[in-house]
XYZ file of C-alpha atoms in Angstrom:
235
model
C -137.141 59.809 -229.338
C -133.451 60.962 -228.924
C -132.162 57.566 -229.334
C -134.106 56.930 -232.421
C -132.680 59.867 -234.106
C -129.434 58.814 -233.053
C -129.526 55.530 -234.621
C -131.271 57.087 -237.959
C -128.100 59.552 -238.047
C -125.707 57.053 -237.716
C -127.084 54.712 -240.169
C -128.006 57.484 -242.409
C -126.662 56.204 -245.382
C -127.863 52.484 -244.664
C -131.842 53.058 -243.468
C -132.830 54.080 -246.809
C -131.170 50.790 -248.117
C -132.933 48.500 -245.293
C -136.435 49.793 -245.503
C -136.474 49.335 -249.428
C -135.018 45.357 -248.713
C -137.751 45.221 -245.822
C -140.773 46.461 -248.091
C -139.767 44.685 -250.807
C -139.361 41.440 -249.344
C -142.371 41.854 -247.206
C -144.391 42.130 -251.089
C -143.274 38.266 -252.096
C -143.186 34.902 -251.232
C -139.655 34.625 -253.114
C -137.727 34.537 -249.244
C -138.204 31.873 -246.611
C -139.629 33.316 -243.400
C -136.055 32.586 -241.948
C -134.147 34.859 -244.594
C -136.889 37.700 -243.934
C -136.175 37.000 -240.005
C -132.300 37.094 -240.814
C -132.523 40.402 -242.616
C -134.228 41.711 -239.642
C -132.310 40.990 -237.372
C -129.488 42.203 -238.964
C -131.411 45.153 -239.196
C -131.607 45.052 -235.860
C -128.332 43.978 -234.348
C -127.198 47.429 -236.512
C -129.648 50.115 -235.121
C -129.342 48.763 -231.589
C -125.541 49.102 -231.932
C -125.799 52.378 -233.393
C -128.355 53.491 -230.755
C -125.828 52.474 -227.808
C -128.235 49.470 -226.648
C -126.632 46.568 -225.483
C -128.619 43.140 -225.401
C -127.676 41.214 -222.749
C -129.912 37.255 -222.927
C -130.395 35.210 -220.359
C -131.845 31.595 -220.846
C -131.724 30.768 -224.178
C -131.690 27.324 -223.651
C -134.934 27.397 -222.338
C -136.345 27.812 -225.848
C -138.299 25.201 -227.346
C -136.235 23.169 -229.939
C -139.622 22.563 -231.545
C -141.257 25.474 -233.157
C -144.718 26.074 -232.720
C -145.042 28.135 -229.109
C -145.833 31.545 -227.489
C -143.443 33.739 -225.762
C -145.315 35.931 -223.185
C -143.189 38.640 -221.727
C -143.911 41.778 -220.018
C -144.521 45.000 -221.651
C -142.226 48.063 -221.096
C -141.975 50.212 -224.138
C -141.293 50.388 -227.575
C -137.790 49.117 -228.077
C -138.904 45.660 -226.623
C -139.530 43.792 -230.102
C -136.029 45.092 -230.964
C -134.529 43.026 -227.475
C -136.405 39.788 -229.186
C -135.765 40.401 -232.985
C -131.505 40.398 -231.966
C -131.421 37.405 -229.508
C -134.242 35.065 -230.867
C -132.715 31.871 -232.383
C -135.605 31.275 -233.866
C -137.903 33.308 -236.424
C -140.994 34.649 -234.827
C -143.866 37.118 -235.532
C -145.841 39.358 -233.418
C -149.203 40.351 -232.335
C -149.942 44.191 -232.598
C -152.940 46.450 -231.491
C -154.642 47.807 -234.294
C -153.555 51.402 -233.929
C -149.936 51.120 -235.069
C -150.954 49.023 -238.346
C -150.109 51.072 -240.979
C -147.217 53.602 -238.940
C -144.359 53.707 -241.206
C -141.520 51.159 -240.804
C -143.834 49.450 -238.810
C -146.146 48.167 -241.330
C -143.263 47.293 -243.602
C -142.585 45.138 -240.788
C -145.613 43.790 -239.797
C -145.876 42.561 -243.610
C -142.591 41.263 -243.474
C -143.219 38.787 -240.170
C -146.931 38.388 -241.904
C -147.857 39.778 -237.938
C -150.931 39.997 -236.255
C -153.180 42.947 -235.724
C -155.192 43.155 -232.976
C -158.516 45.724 -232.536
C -158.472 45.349 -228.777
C -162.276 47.049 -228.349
C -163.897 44.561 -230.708
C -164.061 40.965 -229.288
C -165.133 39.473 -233.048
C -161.724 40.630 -234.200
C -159.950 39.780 -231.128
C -161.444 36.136 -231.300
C -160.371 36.535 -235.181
C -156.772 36.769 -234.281
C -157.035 34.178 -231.939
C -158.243 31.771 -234.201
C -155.629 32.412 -236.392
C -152.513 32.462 -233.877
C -154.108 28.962 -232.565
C -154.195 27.281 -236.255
C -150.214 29.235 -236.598
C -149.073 27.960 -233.968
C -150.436 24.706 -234.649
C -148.148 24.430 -238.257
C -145.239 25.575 -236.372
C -145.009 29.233 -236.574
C -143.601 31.352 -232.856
C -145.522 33.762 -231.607
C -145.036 37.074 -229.373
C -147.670 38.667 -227.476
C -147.967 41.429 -224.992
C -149.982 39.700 -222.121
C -150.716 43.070 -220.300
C -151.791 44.392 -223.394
C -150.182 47.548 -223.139
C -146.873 48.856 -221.713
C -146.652 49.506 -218.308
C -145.377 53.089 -218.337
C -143.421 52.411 -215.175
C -140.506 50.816 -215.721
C -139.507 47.694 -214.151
C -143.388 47.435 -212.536
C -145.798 44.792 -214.698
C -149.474 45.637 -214.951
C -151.599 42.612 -214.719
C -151.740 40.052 -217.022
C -155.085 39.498 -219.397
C -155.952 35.972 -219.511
C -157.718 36.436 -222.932
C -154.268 36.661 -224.651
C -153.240 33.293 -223.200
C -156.602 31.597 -224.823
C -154.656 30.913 -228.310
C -151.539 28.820 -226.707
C -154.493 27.037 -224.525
C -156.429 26.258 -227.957
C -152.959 25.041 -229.475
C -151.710 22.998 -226.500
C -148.504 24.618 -227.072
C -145.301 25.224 -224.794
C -145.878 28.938 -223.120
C -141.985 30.738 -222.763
C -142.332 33.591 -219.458
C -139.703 36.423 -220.522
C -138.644 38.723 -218.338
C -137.546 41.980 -219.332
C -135.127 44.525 -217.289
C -134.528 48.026 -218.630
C -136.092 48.120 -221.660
C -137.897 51.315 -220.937
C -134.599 52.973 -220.533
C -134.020 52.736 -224.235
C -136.961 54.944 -226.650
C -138.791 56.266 -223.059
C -136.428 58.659 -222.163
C -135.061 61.473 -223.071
C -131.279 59.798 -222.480
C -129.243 58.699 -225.068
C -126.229 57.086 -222.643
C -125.300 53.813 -222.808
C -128.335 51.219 -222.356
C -128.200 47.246 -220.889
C -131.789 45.717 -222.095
C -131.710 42.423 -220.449
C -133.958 39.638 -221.504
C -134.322 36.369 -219.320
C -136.439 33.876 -221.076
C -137.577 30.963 -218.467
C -138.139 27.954 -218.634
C -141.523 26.913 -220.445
C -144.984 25.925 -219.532
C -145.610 22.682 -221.729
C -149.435 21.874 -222.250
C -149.062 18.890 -218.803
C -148.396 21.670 -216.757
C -151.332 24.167 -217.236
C -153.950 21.781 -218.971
C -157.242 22.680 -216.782
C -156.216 26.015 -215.394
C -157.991 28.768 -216.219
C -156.438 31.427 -218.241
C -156.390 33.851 -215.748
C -154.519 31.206 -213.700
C -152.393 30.903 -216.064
C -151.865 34.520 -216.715
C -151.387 35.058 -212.959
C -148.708 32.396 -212.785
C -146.830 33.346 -215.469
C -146.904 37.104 -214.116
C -145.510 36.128 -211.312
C -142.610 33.877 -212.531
C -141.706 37.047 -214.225
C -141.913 39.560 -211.325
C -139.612 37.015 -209.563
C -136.822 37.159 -212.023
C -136.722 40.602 -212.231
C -136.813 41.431 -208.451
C -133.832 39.155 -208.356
C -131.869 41.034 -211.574
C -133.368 44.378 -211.779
């Protein structure tokens, strides 16, 4: 909480400014879906800056040159969009759980990346949001999902992976990207405000060869540990 009222203070004058741009571009169709991801990450790039986070990506040239797959990394708090939003080179939306739909800023967001919203207790509107990620995906559009569904609450550990949130890259036959994050806790779930290295390490991808017939708790399990690997090595 420190650090967000850091950044707000520092960017006083400019936050007003951005979340007017955000809503009202988030209201029409009159902006690509790259110029709304552009403005937020610019957005971005700012408040990290301002909130003394430094990004530090690994593996970018393990993205996909194709659009149209899932990035599936572990979960540590809430700053971890913000890691993917500045180093992405490509636009992407989210899937969120149901509870944080209409928090301010948020939302504003969420309409601007047209993002998914999850109600994680009721299985018709989970398979709803499947459904549509799959046919997304499908046209093109980059997902990224939370695989442990919520954040682990203990730093550098990873909770286990749910193989229900792998089902929609399964149903699309798309490339799944493992990303590791390091240190992202250390940014909005403390009470420090020092100087911050969020590192992000995304790995090579899963194309549909690879994991065609595994279960997707196999799949979730593989991927979990791909990730545990790299950070054991980096953490």
């Amino acid at each position: 909480m420190k650090r967000i009222i850091l950044m707000v203070v520092r960017l006083f004058f400019m936050a007003p400014v951005w979340f007017f741009k955000i809503w009202s571009w988030g209201r029409n169709d009159r902006h690509t879906e790259k110029e709304k991801f552009e403005l937020l990450r610019h957005v971005t790039t700012r408040a990290n800056r301002a909130g003394r986070v430094t990004i530090e990506p690994h593996g970018l040239e393990n993205l996909p040159e194709e659009p149209g797959y899932v990035m599936f990394p572990n979960h540590q708090g809430l700053f971890d969009v913000l890691g993917f939003l500045e180093t992405s080179p490509q636009p992407f939306t989210v899937v969120m759980k149901k509870e944080v739909e209409n928090v301010i800023l948020l939302k504003q967001v969420r309409v601007l990346l047209k993002a998914q919203c999850m109600d994680r207790e009721d299985i018709r509107d989970s398979l709803r949001v499947i459904n549509r990620m799959t046919e997304e995906v499908k046209a093109g559009r980059n997902y990224l999902i939370f695989p442990e569904g919520t954040r682990s609450r203990n730093g550098n550990h990873l909770l286990d992976f749910k193989g229900g949130s792998f089902k929609s890259a399964v149903n699309a036959r798309c490339p799944i990207v493992p990303v590791a994050v390091i240190d992202s806790y250390q940014a909005f779930d403390t009470h420090s405000v020092r100087p911050v290295t969020v590192k992000l390490h995304y790995l090579p991808p899963l194309v549909w060869e690879e994991y065609q017939g595994m279960r997707t708790k196999e799949i979730a399990a593989l991927v979990k540990a791909r990730i545990e690997a790299v950070i054991a090595q980096n953490a």
